[in-house]
């Protein structure tokens, strides 16, 4: 008996001295040997289940303890975040930003995320293919030197001579039947009312908002209230609506142009371009999705520039022009990038729409 106790003590001491990985290896070998012994002894699976029940219960209990610890840690983390958010000594966004940076720094040794820091998408969409251009595609724009101005134009004429050739055009009578054009007292305040008086748009956030006024956030309501103040002068702004409620709300301001076929789908996104007494000749970049782009000038004027994409910039010329009240610029932006600067009048309002465009289905 004394010899067995001494042997157990020596075995216990040896196990204490072994590394963790070595302990796991020894334990695994002992379990395999035990299982082989039970099979040789003729034990049935039911009998093996009864024999191993204490071990299985211990493993389950260990897993439950680990899950409980993980849950407790998560609750503590949520509590800390809630405490930081309710703090009055600093902005909650600053706390979250600092916490996020610390987490990313801690994760860096295990996952190098720096390669995707500047990527626009974390997961590639296998069904998306960006439009590709080759120099031979530039024949569509190499002879274009100016933007034609059209009136009383049919859809077939516009499609055959302009849209299917990626040639832009200005339709000077596109908006004559729109109610907004017959309102004598319309100005940018009418646009702001759409957003400020609609309960569904209280929390709407534009996908893109650019202005010379420092906003400090993407809160569109606060910005619109600011520009309604008569003391705020010499400003411009453009923003993109991608929230479905905001897109539908802005549709009150425009209608389908008479020259557009009913087979063309409605605009999926829209933009607002507004300014007041803003004196500049520096173009502002607007980057809509690829498709059919229409810029409707409701009040004032807008100067625009269409620049061919990189593959075509040596064979095609820049196209510039101006839109006046009631005129509409129509183009497909597969070849062209769009820039503008607003007119110098007190009230400039324009609406840009993006529409999915596929000649095969139109």
Tab-separated table of C-alpha atoms in Angstrom:
chain	number	residue	atom	x	y	z
A	1	UNK	CA	0.000	0.000	0.000
A	2	UNK	CA	2.775	2.359	0.912
A	3	UNK	CA	4.457	1.522	-2.374
A	4	UNK	CA	1.302	2.353	-4.333
A	5	UNK	CA	0.970	5.702	-2.521
A	6	UNK	CA	4.591	6.538	-3.288
A	7	UNK	CA	4.048	5.598	-6.931
A	8	UNK	CA	0.977	7.862	-7.123
A	9	UNK	CA	2.939	10.718	-5.540
A	10	UNK	CA	5.751	10.286	-8.065
A	11	UNK	CA	3.206	10.176	-10.922
A	12	UNK	CA	1.517	13.326	-9.612
A	13	UNK	CA	4.864	15.103	-9.375
A	14	UNK	CA	5.750	14.056	-12.913
A	15	UNK	CA	2.424	15.365	-14.214
A	16	UNK	CA	2.995	18.698	-12.476
A	17	UNK	CA	6.359	19.053	-14.147
A	18	UNK	CA	5.063	18.257	-17.637
A	19	UNK	CA	4.092	21.001	-20.041
A	20	UNK	CA	0.402	21.541	-20.835
A	21	UNK	CA	0.682	20.086	-24.341
A	22	UNK	CA	2.487	17.041	-22.975
A	23	UNK	CA	-0.251	16.537	-20.391
A	24	UNK	CA	-2.875	16.572	-23.124
A	25	UNK	CA	-0.890	14.028	-25.113
A	26	UNK	CA	-0.519	11.688	-22.143
A	27	UNK	CA	-4.209	12.050	-21.275
A	28	UNK	CA	-5.205	11.271	-24.840
A	29	UNK	CA	-3.027	8.149	-24.859
A	30	UNK	CA	-4.560	6.968	-21.578
A	31	UNK	CA	-8.100	7.466	-22.879
A	32	UNK	CA	-7.294	5.570	-26.079
A	33	UNK	CA	-5.751	2.725	-24.060
A	34	UNK	CA	-8.809	2.636	-21.780
A	35	UNK	CA	-11.161	2.501	-24.790
A	36	UNK	CA	-9.154	-0.353	-26.356
A	37	UNK	CA	-9.186	-2.257	-23.063
A	38	UNK	CA	-12.976	-1.915	-22.782
A	39	UNK	CA	-13.437	-3.175	-26.349
A	40	UNK	CA	-11.187	-6.174	-25.675
A	41	UNK	CA	-13.091	-6.876	-22.459
A	42	UNK	CA	-16.338	-7.138	-24.432
A	43	UNK	CA	-18.205	-4.101	-23.069
A	44	UNK	CA	-21.238	-3.024	-25.130
A	45	UNK	CA	-21.715	0.644	-26.271
A	46	UNK	CA	-24.463	1.045	-23.636
A	47	UNK	CA	-22.135	-0.169	-20.911
A	48	UNK	CA	-19.392	2.145	-22.209
A	49	UNK	CA	-21.814	5.069	-21.993
A	50	UNK	CA	-22.555	4.273	-18.353
A	51	UNK	CA	-18.852	3.890	-17.513
A	52	UNK	CA	-17.878	7.173	-19.241
A	53	UNK	CA	-20.836	9.174	-17.924
A	54	UNK	CA	-18.826	10.879	-15.124
A	55	UNK	CA	-16.156	11.976	-17.625
A	56	UNK	CA	-18.755	13.272	-20.112
A	57	UNK	CA	-20.542	15.173	-17.337
A	58	UNK	CA	-17.273	16.770	-16.270
A	59	UNK	CA	-16.510	17.890	-19.830
A	60	UNK	CA	-19.993	19.368	-20.196
A	61	UNK	CA	-19.675	21.185	-16.881
A	62	UNK	CA	-16.306	22.627	-17.975
A	63	UNK	CA	-17.867	23.880	-21.221
A	64	UNK	CA	-20.754	25.463	-19.301
A	65	UNK	CA	-18.311	27.203	-16.970
A	66	UNK	CA	-16.360	28.522	-19.981
A	67	UNK	CA	-19.554	29.777	-21.630
A	68	UNK	CA	-20.625	31.457	-18.389
A	69	UNK	CA	-17.274	33.229	-18.120
A	70	UNK	CA	-17.539	34.399	-21.736
A	71	UNK	CA	-21.080	35.678	-21.132
A	72	UNK	CA	-19.979	37.510	-17.993
A	73	UNK	CA	-17.145	39.179	-19.894
A	74	UNK	CA	-19.565	40.260	-22.619
A	75	UNK	CA	-21.972	41.700	-20.042
A	76	UNK	CA	-19.132	43.619	-18.437
A	77	UNK	CA	-18.064	44.961	-21.848
A	78	UNK	CA	-21.653	46.032	-22.637
A	79	UNK	CA	-21.879	47.688	-19.248
A	80	UNK	CA	-18.673	49.614	-19.845
A	81	UNK	CA	-19.897	50.746	-23.258
A	82	UNK	CA	-23.207	51.889	-21.736
A	83	UNK	CA	-21.314	53.723	-19.011
A	84	UNK	CA	-19.147	55.488	-21.576
A	85	UNK	CA	-22.187	56.384	-23.652
A	86	UNK	CA	-23.939	57.961	-20.671
A	87	UNK	CA	-20.867	59.933	-19.622
A	88	UNK	CA	-21.314	63.719	-19.711
A	89	UNK	CA	-17.632	64.559	-19.658
A	90	UNK	CA	-17.059	63.814	-23.345
A	91	UNK	CA	-18.968	62.952	-26.479
A	92	UNK	CA	-20.037	59.258	-26.677
A	93	UNK	CA	-18.723	59.091	-30.216
A	94	UNK	CA	-15.239	59.949	-28.933
A	95	UNK	CA	-15.427	57.107	-26.419
A	96	UNK	CA	-16.542	54.622	-29.056
A	97	UNK	CA	-13.869	55.807	-31.472
A	98	UNK	CA	-11.135	55.452	-28.862
A	99	UNK	CA	-12.430	52.046	-27.774
A	100	UNK	CA	-12.613	50.864	-31.388
A	101	UNK	CA	-9.039	51.952	-32.035
A	102	UNK	CA	-7.798	50.114	-28.951
A	103	UNK	CA	-9.613	46.950	-30.017
A	104	UNK	CA	-8.183	47.123	-33.539
A	105	UNK	CA	-4.674	47.648	-32.167
A	106	UNK	CA	-5.063	44.605	-29.900
A	107	UNK	CA	-6.363	42.494	-32.795
A	108	UNK	CA	-3.486	43.481	-35.104
A	109	UNK	CA	-1.015	40.768	-33.900
A	110	UNK	CA	-3.603	38.081	-34.725
A	111	UNK	CA	-5.171	39.592	-37.863
A	112	UNK	CA	-3.511	42.125	-40.143
A	113	UNK	CA	-6.513	44.247	-41.183
A	114	UNK	CA	-4.383	47.090	-42.599
A	115	UNK	CA	-4.670	45.754	-46.160
A	116	UNK	CA	-8.453	46.324	-46.193
A	117	UNK	CA	-8.426	49.657	-44.338
A	118	UNK	CA	-9.019	51.663	-47.498
A	119	UNK	CA	-11.317	49.164	-49.209
A	120	UNK	CA	-14.899	50.322	-49.814
A	121	UNK	CA	-16.315	46.799	-49.279
A	122	UNK	CA	-15.220	44.135	-46.806
A	123	UNK	CA	-16.807	41.295	-48.788
A	124	UNK	CA	-16.582	41.074	-52.582
A	125	UNK	CA	-19.891	40.762	-54.399
A	126	UNK	CA	-19.552	37.931	-56.946
A	127	UNK	CA	-22.511	39.287	-58.944
A	128	UNK	CA	-21.044	42.776	-59.344
A	129	UNK	CA	-18.789	43.659	-62.210
A	130	UNK	CA	-17.458	47.178	-62.542
A	131	UNK	CA	-17.743	48.590	-66.050
A	132	UNK	CA	-14.569	47.933	-67.982
A	133	UNK	CA	-13.239	50.146	-70.734
A	134	UNK	CA	-10.740	49.625	-73.448
A	135	UNK	CA	-9.346	52.249	-75.770
A	136	UNK	CA	-11.465	50.928	-78.631
A	137	UNK	CA	-14.582	51.859	-76.625
A	138	UNK	CA	-13.570	55.514	-76.797
A	139	UNK	CA	-14.706	55.847	-80.416
A	140	UNK	CA	-18.088	56.794	-78.965
A	141	UNK	CA	-16.780	60.110	-77.651
A	142	UNK	CA	-13.761	60.968	-79.815
A	143	UNK	CA	-15.772	63.193	-82.184
A	144	UNK	CA	-17.794	65.010	-79.503
A	145	UNK	CA	-16.789	68.646	-79.017
A	146	UNK	CA	-19.895	70.163	-77.438
A	147	UNK	CA	-23.218	69.238	-75.856
A	148	UNK	CA	-26.223	69.557	-78.177
A	149	UNK	CA	-29.332	71.417	-77.046
A	150	UNK	CA	-32.594	69.733	-78.060
A	151	UNK	CA	-36.310	70.472	-77.869
A	152	UNK	CA	-39.468	68.537	-78.738
A	153	UNK	CA	-37.335	65.417	-78.912
A	154	UNK	CA	-38.716	61.878	-79.151
A	155	UNK	CA	-37.427	58.966	-77.142
A	156	UNK	CA	-36.346	57.104	-80.279
A	157	UNK	CA	-34.326	60.078	-81.504
A	158	UNK	CA	-32.677	60.558	-78.113
A	159	UNK	CA	-31.905	56.849	-77.823
A	160	UNK	CA	-30.513	56.360	-81.332
A	161	UNK	CA	-28.477	59.552	-81.595
A	162	UNK	CA	-27.356	60.173	-78.014
A	163	UNK	CA	-27.939	57.593	-75.272
A	164	UNK	CA	-26.848	54.566	-77.307
A	165	UNK	CA	-23.717	56.503	-78.334
A	166	UNK	CA	-22.888	57.781	-74.833
A	167	UNK	CA	-23.362	61.333	-76.108
A	168	UNK	CA	-24.816	63.833	-73.606
A	169	UNK	CA	-27.589	66.259	-74.510
A	170	UNK	CA	-29.473	69.169	-72.965
A	171	UNK	CA	-33.261	69.089	-73.369
A	172	UNK	CA	-34.413	72.692	-73.016
A	173	UNK	CA	-38.162	71.981	-72.726
A	174	UNK	CA	-37.988	68.883	-70.514
A	175	UNK	CA	-39.697	70.430	-67.470
A	176	UNK	CA	-42.354	72.761	-68.868
A	177	UNK	CA	-45.236	70.613	-67.592
A	178	UNK	CA	-43.846	70.138	-64.081
A	179	UNK	CA	-45.958	71.865	-61.390
A	180	UNK	CA	-42.817	72.964	-59.564
A	181	UNK	CA	-41.841	75.079	-62.565
A	182	UNK	CA	-45.109	77.016	-62.535
A	183	UNK	CA	-44.797	77.992	-58.856
A	184	UNK	CA	-43.714	81.632	-58.746
A	185	UNK	CA	-42.504	81.598	-55.151
A	186	UNK	CA	-40.514	78.365	-55.217
A	187	UNK	CA	-37.001	78.444	-53.741
A	188	UNK	CA	-34.741	76.195	-51.714
A	189	UNK	CA	-36.954	76.558	-48.639
A	190	UNK	CA	-39.521	74.386	-50.397
A	191	UNK	CA	-36.962	71.581	-50.594
A	192	UNK	CA	-36.039	71.831	-46.923
A	193	UNK	CA	-39.717	71.653	-45.924
A	194	UNK	CA	-39.985	68.210	-47.509
A	195	UNK	CA	-37.405	66.869	-45.059
A	196	UNK	CA	-38.311	68.914	-41.990
A	197	UNK	CA	-42.069	68.242	-42.105
A	198	UNK	CA	-42.031	64.510	-42.876
A	199	UNK	CA	-41.959	62.305	-39.763
A	200	UNK	CA	-40.414	59.431	-41.721
A	201	UNK	CA	-37.392	61.609	-42.547
A	202	UNK	CA	-36.538	62.729	-39.031
A	203	UNK	CA	-33.608	60.334	-38.776
A	204	UNK	CA	-32.689	60.118	-42.463
A	205	UNK	CA	-28.969	60.258	-43.146
A	206	UNK	CA	-27.702	61.067	-46.654
A	207	UNK	CA	-25.120	58.710	-48.093
A	208	UNK	CA	-23.027	61.684	-49.221
A	209	UNK	CA	-23.211	65.304	-48.082
A	210	UNK	CA	-20.766	67.974	-49.280
A	211	UNK	CA	-20.887	71.649	-48.354
A	212	UNK	CA	-18.666	74.624	-47.609
A	213	UNK	CA	-20.454	74.887	-44.240
A	214	UNK	CA	-18.794	72.815	-41.554
A	215	UNK	CA	-21.496	70.491	-40.276
A	216	UNK	CA	-19.556	68.329	-37.822
A	217	UNK	CA	-21.925	65.421	-38.532
A	218	UNK	CA	-24.224	63.930	-41.169
A	219	UNK	CA	-27.362	65.217	-39.423
A	220	UNK	CA	-29.340	66.505	-42.396
A	221	UNK	CA	-32.085	68.069	-40.269
A	222	UNK	CA	-29.632	70.224	-38.341
A	223	UNK	CA	-27.974	71.304	-41.577
A	224	UNK	CA	-31.268	72.225	-43.268
A	225	UNK	CA	-32.360	74.269	-40.268
A	226	UNK	CA	-29.051	76.078	-40.432
A	227	UNK	CA	-29.328	77.130	-44.087
A	228	UNK	CA	-32.909	78.339	-43.526
A	229	UNK	CA	-31.500	80.992	-41.240
A	230	UNK	CA	-31.346	84.246	-43.280
A	231	UNK	CA	-28.117	85.224	-41.554
A	232	UNK	CA	-26.293	82.250	-43.168
A	233	UNK	CA	-24.993	83.447	-46.526
A	234	UNK	CA	-22.826	82.253	-49.419
A	235	UNK	CA	-23.145	78.505	-49.183
A	236	UNK	CA	-23.526	75.452	-51.389
A	237	UNK	CA	-24.521	71.878	-50.652
A	238	UNK	CA	-25.208	68.652	-52.474
A	239	UNK	CA	-26.305	65.365	-50.953
A	240	UNK	CA	-27.391	61.936	-52.127
A	241	UNK	CA	-30.604	60.287	-50.973
A	242	UNK	CA	-30.302	56.513	-50.762
A	243	UNK	CA	-32.833	55.979	-47.959
A	244	UNK	CA	-36.020	54.839	-49.717
A	245	UNK	CA	-38.238	57.259	-47.775
A	246	UNK	CA	-36.042	60.223	-48.721
A	247	UNK	CA	-35.914	59.131	-52.362
A	248	UNK	CA	-39.715	58.908	-52.532
A	249	UNK	CA	-40.188	62.208	-50.707
A	250	UNK	CA	-38.005	64.105	-53.177
A	251	UNK	CA	-39.986	62.672	-56.097
A	252	UNK	CA	-42.676	65.225	-55.265
A	253	UNK	CA	-40.370	67.804	-56.827
A	254	UNK	CA	-40.028	66.183	-60.261
A	255	UNK	CA	-41.788	63.967	-62.778
A	256	UNK	CA	-40.826	61.575	-65.548
A	257	UNK	CA	-39.625	63.689	-68.520
A	258	UNK	CA	-41.926	63.562	-71.544
A	259	UNK	CA	-39.153	62.158	-73.761
A	260	UNK	CA	-38.453	59.138	-71.538
A	261	UNK	CA	-40.092	55.799	-72.306
A	262	UNK	CA	-42.325	54.165	-69.698
A	263	UNK	CA	-40.119	51.083	-69.972
A	264	UNK	CA	-37.310	52.967	-68.214
A	265	UNK	CA	-37.438	52.294	-64.480
A	266	UNK	CA	-37.818	55.164	-61.993
A	267	UNK	CA	-34.739	56.670	-60.398
A	268	UNK	CA	-33.340	54.480	-57.629
A	269	UNK	CA	-31.319	57.298	-56.005
A	270	UNK	CA	-31.545	61.064	-56.275
A	271	UNK	CA	-29.447	64.068	-55.337
A	272	UNK	CA	-30.163	67.648	-54.297
A	273	UNK	CA	-27.836	70.444	-55.475
A	274	UNK	CA	-28.493	73.820	-53.824
A	275	UNK	CA	-26.622	77.069	-53.266
A	276	UNK	CA	-27.198	80.681	-52.325
A	277	UNK	CA	-25.020	83.556	-53.540
A	278	UNK	CA	-22.004	81.263	-53.767
A	279	UNK	CA	-19.309	82.718	-56.002
A	280	UNK	CA	-16.936	80.079	-57.332
A	281	UNK	CA	-15.578	78.590	-60.543
A	282	UNK	CA	-14.156	75.482	-58.862
A	283	UNK	CA	-15.911	72.326	-59.969
A	284	UNK	CA	-17.519	70.068	-57.363
A	285	UNK	CA	-17.301	66.304	-57.920
A	286	UNK	CA	-20.495	64.261	-57.923
A	287	UNK	CA	-20.089	60.504	-58.293
A	288	UNK	CA	-23.416	58.740	-59.005
A	289	UNK	CA	-23.780	55.057	-59.802
A	290	UNK	CA	-23.345	53.938	-63.398
A	291	UNK	CA	-26.508	54.375	-65.405
A	292	UNK	CA	-28.750	57.045	-66.888
A	293	UNK	CA	-28.124	60.412	-65.219
A	294	UNK	CA	-30.487	63.376	-65.517
A	295	UNK	CA	-29.817	66.772	-63.961
A	296	UNK	CA	-32.907	68.998	-63.800
A	297	UNK	CA	-32.353	72.725	-63.164
A	298	UNK	CA	-35.362	73.935	-61.176
A	299	UNK	CA	-34.102	77.370	-60.168
A	300	UNK	CA	-31.007	79.390	-61.034
A	301	UNK	CA	-28.216	77.890	-63.136
A	302	UNK	CA	-25.429	75.319	-63.002
A	303	UNK	CA	-22.154	75.065	-64.915
A	304	UNK	CA	-21.066	71.499	-65.583
A	305	UNK	CA	-18.075	69.587	-66.899
A	306	UNK	CA	-18.089	66.063	-68.311
A	307	UNK	CA	-14.645	64.461	-68.261
A	308	UNK	CA	-13.915	61.173	-70.077
A	309	UNK	CA	-12.680	58.364	-67.886
A	310	UNK	CA	-8.981	57.552	-67.796
A	311	UNK	CA	-9.024	55.087	-70.704
A	312	UNK	CA	-10.502	57.754	-72.994
A	313	UNK	CA	-8.891	60.957	-71.746
A	314	UNK	CA	-6.339	61.033	-74.575
A	315	UNK	CA	-8.814	60.538	-77.429
A	316	UNK	CA	-11.872	62.378	-76.089
A	317	UNK	CA	-12.305	66.015	-75.060
A	318	UNK	CA	-13.845	67.476	-71.941
A	319	UNK	CA	-17.361	68.793	-72.493
A	320	UNK	CA	-18.549	71.887	-70.640
A	321	UNK	CA	-21.798	73.786	-70.617
A	322	UNK	CA	-24.428	75.532	-68.518
A	323	UNK	CA	-27.929	74.625	-67.466
A	324	UNK	CA	-30.549	77.322	-67.045
A	325	UNK	CA	-33.900	77.172	-65.324
A	326	UNK	CA	-36.151	74.541	-66.889
A	327	UNK	CA	-33.351	72.708	-68.733
A	328	UNK	CA	-32.186	69.135	-68.200
A	329	UNK	CA	-28.824	67.493	-68.858
A	330	UNK	CA	-29.194	63.854	-69.923
A	331	UNK	CA	-26.258	61.450	-70.256
A	332	UNK	CA	-24.992	57.985	-69.417
A	333	UNK	CA	-21.935	58.019	-67.193
A	334	UNK	CA	-20.259	54.865	-68.470
A	335	UNK	CA	-17.675	57.098	-70.164
A	336	UNK	CA	-18.190	60.442	-68.411
A	337	UNK	CA	-17.518	61.688	-64.903
A	338	UNK	CA	-19.638	64.626	-63.786
A	339	UNK	CA	-18.584	67.851	-62.044
A	340	UNK	CA	-20.391	71.127	-61.523
A	341	UNK	CA	-20.337	74.492	-59.846
A	342	UNK	CA	-23.467	76.456	-58.965
A	343	UNK	CA	-24.562	79.794	-60.389
A	344	UNK	CA	-24.193	82.984	-58.392
A	345	UNK	CA	-27.873	83.751	-57.858
A	346	UNK	CA	-29.528	83.763	-54.450
A	347	UNK	CA	-31.440	80.562	-55.112
A	348	UNK	CA	-29.995	77.685	-57.132
A	349	UNK	CA	-31.833	74.377	-56.958
A	350	UNK	CA	-31.192	71.317	-59.125
A	351	UNK	CA	-32.120	67.646	-58.772
A	352	UNK	CA	-29.988	64.838	-60.153
A	353	UNK	CA	-31.447	61.355	-60.600
A	354	UNK	CA	-29.754	57.988	-61.088
A	355	UNK	CA	-31.566	55.321	-63.096
A	356	UNK	CA	-30.537	51.775	-63.937
A	357	UNK	CA	-29.787	51.751	-67.662
A	358	UNK	CA	-29.517	48.767	-69.956
A	359	UNK	CA	-30.064	49.309	-73.681
A	360	UNK	CA	-30.985	45.654	-74.119
A	361	UNK	CA	-34.091	45.918	-71.960
A	362	UNK	CA	-35.020	49.505	-72.820
